[in-house]
Tab-separated table of C-alpha atoms in Angstrom:
chain	number	residue	atom	x	y	z
A	368	MET	CA	-32.013	8.053	14.658
A	369	THR	CA	-31.702	11.512	13.225
A	370	ASN	CA	-31.230	14.755	15.064
A	371	LYS	CA	-33.083	16.932	12.545
A	372	ALA	CA	-32.173	20.324	14.005
A	373	LEU	CA	-28.459	19.428	14.233
A	374	MET	CA	-28.480	17.899	10.748
A	375	GLU	CA	-30.134	20.997	9.245
A	376	ARG	CA	-27.613	23.262	10.968
A	377	ILE	CA	-24.614	21.254	9.771
A	378	VAL	CA	-25.970	20.790	6.235
A	379	ARG	CA	-26.768	24.519	5.979
A	380	PHE	CA	-23.225	25.416	7.075
A	381	ARG	CA	-21.564	22.870	4.791
A	382	THR	CA	-23.529	23.814	1.666
A	383	LYS	CA	-22.491	27.487	1.792
A	384	PRO	CA	-20.166	27.971	-1.191
A	385	GLU	CA	-17.284	29.238	0.969
A	386	ASN	CA	-17.480	26.170	3.250
A	387	GLN	CA	-17.797	23.486	0.590
A	388	SER	CA	-15.052	20.925	0.254
A	389	PRO	CA	-14.000	20.761	-3.417
A	390	PHE	CA	-13.075	17.091	-3.173
A	391	GLY	CA	-16.380	16.293	-1.466
A	392	LEU	CA	-18.146	17.937	-4.421
A	393	TYR	CA	-15.966	16.054	-6.904
A	394	LEU	CA	-16.899	12.711	-5.297
A	395	GLY	CA	-20.542	13.690	-4.879
A	396	LEU	CA	-20.372	13.049	-1.118
A	397	GLU	CA	-23.816	13.504	0.381
A	398	ILE	CA	-24.741	13.818	4.061
A	399	ILE	CA	-27.594	11.391	4.587
A	400	ASP	CA	-27.827	11.287	8.362
A	401	ILE	CA	-26.619	13.225	11.394
A	402	ASP	CA	-27.259	12.428	15.013
A	403	GLN	CA	-25.493	13.582	18.172
A	404	GLY	CA	-21.920	12.369	17.602
A	405	GLU	CA	-22.845	10.323	14.542
A	406	ALA	CA	-22.700	10.972	10.810
A	407	THR	CA	-23.433	8.951	7.674
A	408	LEU	CA	-22.315	9.904	4.167
A	409	ALA	CA	-23.126	8.391	0.784
A	410	VAL	CA	-20.578	8.126	-2.039
A	411	PRO	CA	-22.093	7.337	-5.439
A	412	TYR	CA	-20.232	4.755	-7.517
A	413	ALA	CA	-17.990	6.240	-10.179
A	414	LYS	CA	-16.188	4.191	-12.799
A	415	HIS	CA	-13.368	6.735	-13.056
A	416	LEU	CA	-12.425	6.164	-9.389
A	417	ALA	CA	-11.851	2.429	-9.735
A	418	GLY	CA	-8.499	1.007	-8.702
A	419	ASN	CA	-8.747	-1.623	-11.392
A	420	SER	CA	-10.380	-1.004	-14.757
A	421	LEU	CA	-10.996	-4.730	-15.328
A	422	THR	CA	-13.065	-5.336	-12.188
A	423	GLY	CA	-14.322	-1.778	-11.627
A	424	VAL	CA	-13.778	-2.112	-7.860
A	425	LEU	CA	-13.376	1.324	-6.204
A	426	HIS	CA	-9.837	2.195	-5.129
A	427	GLY	CA	-9.078	1.974	-1.404
A	428	GLY	CA	-8.301	5.708	-1.482
A	429	ILE	CA	-11.994	6.456	-2.005
A	430	ILE	CA	-12.911	4.347	1.028
A	431	THR	CA	-10.204	6.209	2.989
A	432	THR	CA	-11.582	9.573	1.846
A	433	SER	CA	-15.194	8.759	2.683
A	434	LEU	CA	-14.277	7.348	6.114
A	435	ASP	CA	-12.059	10.340	6.907
A	436	SER	CA	-14.959	12.639	5.958
A	437	ALA	CA	-17.609	10.694	7.894
A	438	CYS	CA	-15.417	10.393	10.999
A	439	GLY	CA	-14.571	14.113	10.855
A	440	LEU	CA	-18.218	15.014	10.441
A	441	SER	CA	-19.177	12.869	13.436
A	442	VAL	CA	-16.752	14.965	15.514
A	443	ILE	CA	-18.538	18.141	14.365
A	444	ALA	CA	-21.833	16.403	15.208
A	445	ALA	CA	-20.497	15.582	18.697
A	446	LEU	CA	-19.229	19.114	19.322
A	447	GLY	CA	-22.530	20.486	18.067
A	448	GLU	CA	-21.012	23.555	16.458
A	449	PRO	CA	-18.777	24.235	13.484
A	450	THR	CA	-15.127	24.265	14.474
A	451	THR	CA	-11.886	23.323	12.774
A	452	ILE	CA	-10.472	19.874	13.308
A	453	ALA	CA	-7.519	17.940	11.903
A	454	THR	CA	-7.103	14.183	11.533
A	455	LEU	CA	-4.309	12.895	13.796
A	456	ASP	CA	-4.463	9.313	12.656
A	457	LEU	CA	-6.743	6.996	10.755
A	458	ARG	CA	-6.563	3.226	10.688
A	459	ILE	CA	-8.578	1.294	8.156
A	460	ASP	CA	-9.115	-2.455	8.045
A	461	TYR	CA	-10.334	-3.640	4.670
A	462	LEU	CA	-12.791	-6.446	5.333
A	463	LYS	CA	-13.904	-7.185	1.781
A	464	PRO	CA	-13.820	-5.511	-1.641
A	465	ALA	CA	-16.555	-2.994	-2.495
A	466	ILE	CA	-19.080	-4.278	-5.033
A	467	PRO	CA	-18.886	-2.201	-8.263
A	468	GLU	CA	-21.881	-0.043	-9.288
A	469	GLU	CA	-23.182	0.118	-5.707
A	470	THR	CA	-23.225	3.211	-3.485
A	471	VAL	CA	-20.784	3.182	-0.563
A	472	PHE	CA	-21.935	4.513	2.805
A	473	ALA	CA	-19.474	5.775	5.385
A	474	TYR	CA	-20.506	6.040	9.005
A	475	GLY	CA	-18.598	7.689	11.843
A	476	HIS	CA	-19.308	7.705	15.563
A	477	CYS	CA	-17.399	10.112	17.801
A	478	TYR	CA	-17.641	8.287	21.122
A	479	LYS	CA	-15.350	10.473	23.234
A	480	VAL	CA	-14.646	14.197	23.263
A	481	THR	CA	-11.845	15.677	25.353
A	482	LYS	CA	-10.377	19.183	25.551
A	483	ASN	CA	-8.093	18.729	22.555
A	484	VAL	CA	-8.703	15.304	21.074
A	485	CYS	CA	-11.776	13.398	19.824
A	486	PHE	CA	-11.966	9.615	19.403
A	487	VAL	CA	-13.957	8.041	16.574
A	488	ARG	CA	-15.004	4.638	15.231
A	489	GLY	CA	-16.195	4.242	11.671
A	490	LEU	CA	-17.602	1.761	9.178
A	491	ALA	CA	-17.936	1.654	5.399
A	492	TYR	CA	-20.689	-0.522	3.988
A	493	GLN	CA	-22.875	-0.954	0.940
A	494	LYS	CA	-26.380	-2.432	1.160
A	495	ASP	CA	-26.038	-4.043	4.574
A	496	LYS	CA	-24.527	-2.169	7.520
A	497	ALA	CA	-24.110	-5.501	9.317
A	498	LYS	CA	-21.684	-6.611	6.573
A	499	PRO	CA	-19.180	-3.739	6.412
A	500	ILE	CA	-16.506	-3.485	3.720
A	501	ALA	CA	-14.127	-1.567	5.999
A	502	ASN	CA	-13.678	-0.658	9.648
A	503	ALA	CA	-11.982	2.544	10.798
A	504	THR	CA	-10.529	3.968	13.994
A	505	ALA	CA	-9.546	7.625	14.036
A	506	THR	CA	-8.506	10.426	16.347
A	507	PHE	CA	-8.988	14.094	15.610
A	508	MET	CA	-7.403	17.195	17.053
A	509	ILE	CA	-9.581	20.228	17.724
A	510	THR	CA	-7.476	22.943	16.089
A	511	ALA	CA	-9.494	26.064	16.971
A	512	LYS	CA	-7.888	27.213	20.214
A	513	GLY	CA	-10.110	27.038	23.259
A	514	THR	CA	-13.011	25.621	21.288
A	515	GLY	CA	-12.570	22.171	22.772
A	516	ARG	CA	-12.785	23.374	26.365
A	517	GLN	CA	-15.804	25.475	25.518
A	518	VAL	CA	-17.748	22.798	23.651
A	519	GLN	CA	-16.738	20.096	26.100
A	520	LYS	CA	-18.780	21.958	28.697
A	521	ASN	CA	-21.717	22.118	26.321
A	522	ALA	CA	-21.299	18.594	24.997
A	523	GLN	CA	-24.186	16.358	25.920
A	524	PRO	CA	-23.699	12.682	26.749
A	525	LEU	CA	-23.887	10.672	23.551
A	526	PRO	CA	-26.899	8.455	23.036
A	527	GLY	CA	-25.935	4.813	23.235
A	528	GLU	CA	-22.681	5.687	25.028
A	529	GLY	CA	-21.062	2.469	26.133
A	530	GLU	CA	-23.182	0.360	23.830
A	531	SER	CA	-21.723	-1.371	20.825
A	532	THR	CA	-22.518	0.424	17.589
A	533	GLN	CA	-21.596	-2.397	15.312
B	256	MET	CA	-4.505	-5.106	-18.815
B	257	SER	CA	-4.352	-6.206	-15.191
B	258	PHE	CA	-2.407	-4.201	-12.625
B	259	MET	CA	0.385	-6.785	-12.493
B	260	GLU	CA	0.694	-6.781	-16.310
B	261	LEU	CA	0.920	-2.989	-16.240
B	262	ILE	CA	3.668	-3.114	-13.600
B	263	LYS	CA	5.566	-5.719	-15.623
B	264	ARG	CA	5.336	-3.566	-18.754
B	265	ALA	CA	6.418	-0.476	-16.782
B	266	LYS	CA	9.457	-2.315	-15.414
B	267	GLU	CA	10.483	-3.510	-18.890
B	268	THR	CA	10.166	-0.088	-20.489
B	269	GLU	CA	11.210	1.844	-17.343
B	270	ASP	CA	8.227	4.074	-18.068
B	271	PHE	CA	5.601	4.094	-15.336
B	272	SER	CA	3.222	6.489	-17.104
B	273	ILE	CA	1.382	3.382	-18.345
B	274	LEU	CA	0.007	3.030	-14.786
B	275	SER	CA	-1.496	6.532	-14.682
B	276	GLN	CA	-2.974	6.004	-18.146
B	277	ASN	CA	-4.718	2.735	-17.296
B	278	ILE	CA	-5.701	2.888	-13.624
B	279	PRO	CA	-8.841	5.041	-13.360
B	280	TYR	CA	-8.141	6.251	-9.794
B	281	MET	CA	-4.588	7.348	-10.685
B	282	LYS	CA	-5.734	9.039	-13.873
B	283	SER	CA	-8.637	10.891	-12.194
B	284	LEU	CA	-6.632	12.151	-9.223
B	285	GLY	CA	-3.357	12.769	-11.048
B	286	ILE	CA	-1.090	10.201	-9.403
B	287	GLU	CA	2.172	9.516	-11.243
B	288	VAL	CA	5.043	7.117	-10.610
B	289	HIS	CA	8.625	7.983	-11.501
B	290	GLN	CA	11.833	6.052	-11.076
B	291	TYR	CA	14.977	7.848	-9.907
B	292	GLY	CA	17.902	5.442	-9.927
B	293	GLY	CA	16.487	2.452	-8.103
B	294	LEU	CA	14.001	4.579	-6.189
B	295	LEU	CA	10.271	4.661	-6.942
B	296	ILE	CA	8.541	7.947	-6.127
B	297	THR	CA	4.758	8.167	-6.336
B	298	THR	CA	3.458	11.725	-6.750
B	299	LEU	CA	0.034	13.293	-6.345
B	300	LYS	CA	0.040	16.322	-8.643
B	301	ALA	CA	-1.241	19.622	-7.226
B	302	ASP	CA	-4.886	20.159	-8.188
B	303	PRO	CA	-7.488	22.428	-6.520
B	304	LYS	CA	-10.152	19.720	-6.824
B	305	LEU	CA	-8.232	17.602	-4.253
B	306	THR	CA	-8.907	20.213	-1.541
B	307	GLY	CA	-10.681	18.932	1.548
B	308	ASN	CA	-10.443	21.996	3.796
B	309	PRO	CA	-11.408	25.062	1.736
B	310	TRP	CA	-10.310	27.613	4.353
B	311	ILE	CA	-6.563	26.847	4.461
B	312	PRO	CA	-6.835	25.400	1.669
B	313	ALA	CA	-5.467	21.912	2.350
B	314	LEU	CA	-5.493	18.527	0.636
B	315	HIS	CA	-8.234	16.122	1.735
B	316	GLY	CA	-6.780	13.602	4.212
B	317	GLY	CA	-8.301	10.783	2.189
B	318	ASN	CA	-6.284	11.794	-0.859
B	319	ILE	CA	-3.096	11.704	1.212
B	320	GLY	CA	-4.081	8.235	2.492
B	321	GLY	CA	-4.920	7.111	-1.049
B	322	LEU	CA	-1.508	8.226	-2.334
B	323	LEU	CA	0.320	6.434	0.508
B	324	GLU	CA	-1.579	3.192	-0.098
B	325	MET	CA	-0.927	3.446	-3.844
B	326	ALA	CA	2.810	3.988	-3.229
B	327	ALA	CA	2.961	0.860	-1.038
B	328	ILE	CA	1.180	-1.339	-3.596
B	329	VAL	CA	3.305	-0.054	-6.498
B	330	GLN	CA	6.508	-0.747	-4.529
B	331	LEU	CA	5.400	-4.269	-3.525
B	332	ALA	CA	4.264	-5.139	-7.044
B	333	HIS	CA	7.479	-3.719	-8.500
B	334	ASP	CA	9.722	-5.758	-6.166
B	335	GLN	CA	8.088	-9.152	-6.765
B	336	GLU	CA	8.257	-11.701	-9.545
B	337	SER	CA	4.900	-13.396	-8.942
B	338	ASP	CA	1.689	-12.309	-10.669
B	339	ASP	CA	-0.340	-12.013	-7.460
B	340	LEU	CA	-1.651	-8.528	-6.830
B	341	PRO	CA	-0.830	-7.347	-3.287
B	342	ARG	CA	-4.106	-6.691	-1.495
B	343	THR	CA	-4.457	-4.225	1.371
B	344	ILE	CA	-5.294	-5.768	4.752
B	345	ASN	CA	-5.037	-2.557	6.727
B	346	ILE	CA	-3.367	0.831	6.752
B	347	THR	CA	-2.696	3.324	9.537
B	348	VAL	CA	-2.103	6.889	8.424
B	349	GLU	CA	-0.546	9.429	10.761
B	350	TYR	CA	-1.106	13.012	9.729
B	351	LEU	CA	1.870	15.151	10.702
B	352	ARG	CA	1.530	18.444	8.842
B	353	THR	CA	-0.945	20.263	6.642
B	354	GLY	CA	-0.838	19.065	3.058
B	355	PHE	CA	-0.995	22.183	0.915
B	356	ILE	CA	-2.200	22.267	-2.693
B	357	LYS	CA	1.252	21.400	-4.030
B	358	ASP	CA	2.784	18.218	-5.447
B	359	LEU	CA	2.935	15.512	-2.768
B	360	HIS	CA	5.654	12.853	-3.112
B	361	ALA	CA	5.631	9.430	-1.451
B	362	LYS	CA	8.368	6.861	-0.921
B	363	ALA	CA	7.641	3.339	0.328
B	364	LEU	CA	9.926	1.096	2.358
B	365	VAL	CA	9.113	-2.605	2.568
B	366	THR	CA	9.922	-3.367	6.209
B	367	LYS	CA	9.253	-7.068	5.931
B	368	ARG	CA	8.098	-9.248	3.091
B	369	GLY	CA	6.764	-12.578	4.283
B	370	ARG	CA	5.384	-15.411	2.219
B	371	ARG	CA	1.815	-14.290	2.785
B	372	VAL	CA	1.978	-10.853	4.392
B	373	ALA	CA	4.175	-7.814	3.809
B	374	ASN	CA	4.651	-4.846	6.123
B	375	VAL	CA	5.284	-1.513	4.418
B	376	GLN	CA	6.064	1.979	5.708
B	377	VAL	CA	5.460	5.022	3.526
B	378	GLN	CA	6.269	8.683	4.031
B	379	CYS	CA	5.147	11.638	1.951
B	380	TRP	CA	6.379	15.204	1.740
B	381	GLN	CA	6.005	18.372	-0.302
B	382	ASP	CA	9.050	20.673	-0.403
B	383	ASP	CA	11.396	19.023	2.086
B	384	PRO	CA	11.723	15.214	2.485
B	385	ASP	CA	12.765	15.848	6.115
B	386	LYS	CA	9.394	17.455	6.834
B	387	PRO	CA	6.906	14.658	6.170
B	388	VAL	CA	3.244	15.576	5.667
B	389	ALA	CA	2.065	12.099	6.657
B	390	SER	CA	3.372	8.624	7.275
B	391	MET	CA	1.647	5.301	6.850
B	392	HIS	CA	2.271	1.726	7.811
B	393	GLY	CA	0.214	-1.111	6.483
B	394	HIS	CA	-0.122	-4.833	5.944
B	395	PHE	CA	-0.651	-6.367	2.539
B	396	LEU	CA	-1.707	-9.871	1.562
B	397	MET	CA	0.755	-11.221	-0.986
B	398	SER	CA	-0.903	-14.440	-2.170
């Protein structure tokens, strides 16, 4: 599912030069899907980001970065308006190594929004979302004062709330 | 050269720059390892391209996580005799303060090394070691 209007709004905001994340540009992070409370990013394979030059497997840090970005973006997608957030914590379980030369997708689902804190689940996968390479759990703090209370009122119930996303 | 061969060479020569020269991720991001006495410090050099939040500007949280994981693996590989590369099972990163675009230093503490699994805690800081930017704990598969 894609929420086209929300996706356009977020993409338009994020592609303004003053709002672009330099490291996102460096990695070539691309927003490929936005829905209410959900976000998917693509990270193209890059040989120079491998953790091991013999195997060419991407370093775990790149998986961490893409999951942090996707989870953060899903919070923005849940709040429905640009605000500033900060990662409180991020846990990543590495399920299997990433296959070299293949694009990595990072998916985040913000399943709960409160006044100050947002709760997120995430997945990193390559060709098959049913066979993830990593699983993530994250919490984010809404740092813009008062924004949380304001958007919490506006926040709509998430589609698929209570259902498993994995 | 494999990671474990690089670590072995670094230990022999007491020069860890061989890691940054041969591991693509470390070279691209600017991660260096230095030894001070018996202490290994892993450092992410300040670089505007590592910015995640352009408004502050602040380091991308993923780069902080990447540094912490790297510091844990380097410490585990350095401490062991075997040739098995420690593999990450999971990491939990707690973000405590904004990471500014300055050098970020990390120090790992191996809490427990088992036969198959090791538990490691890592802290990183910028100007003051008593004001950590983030801390991490993780499990690593040793064989």
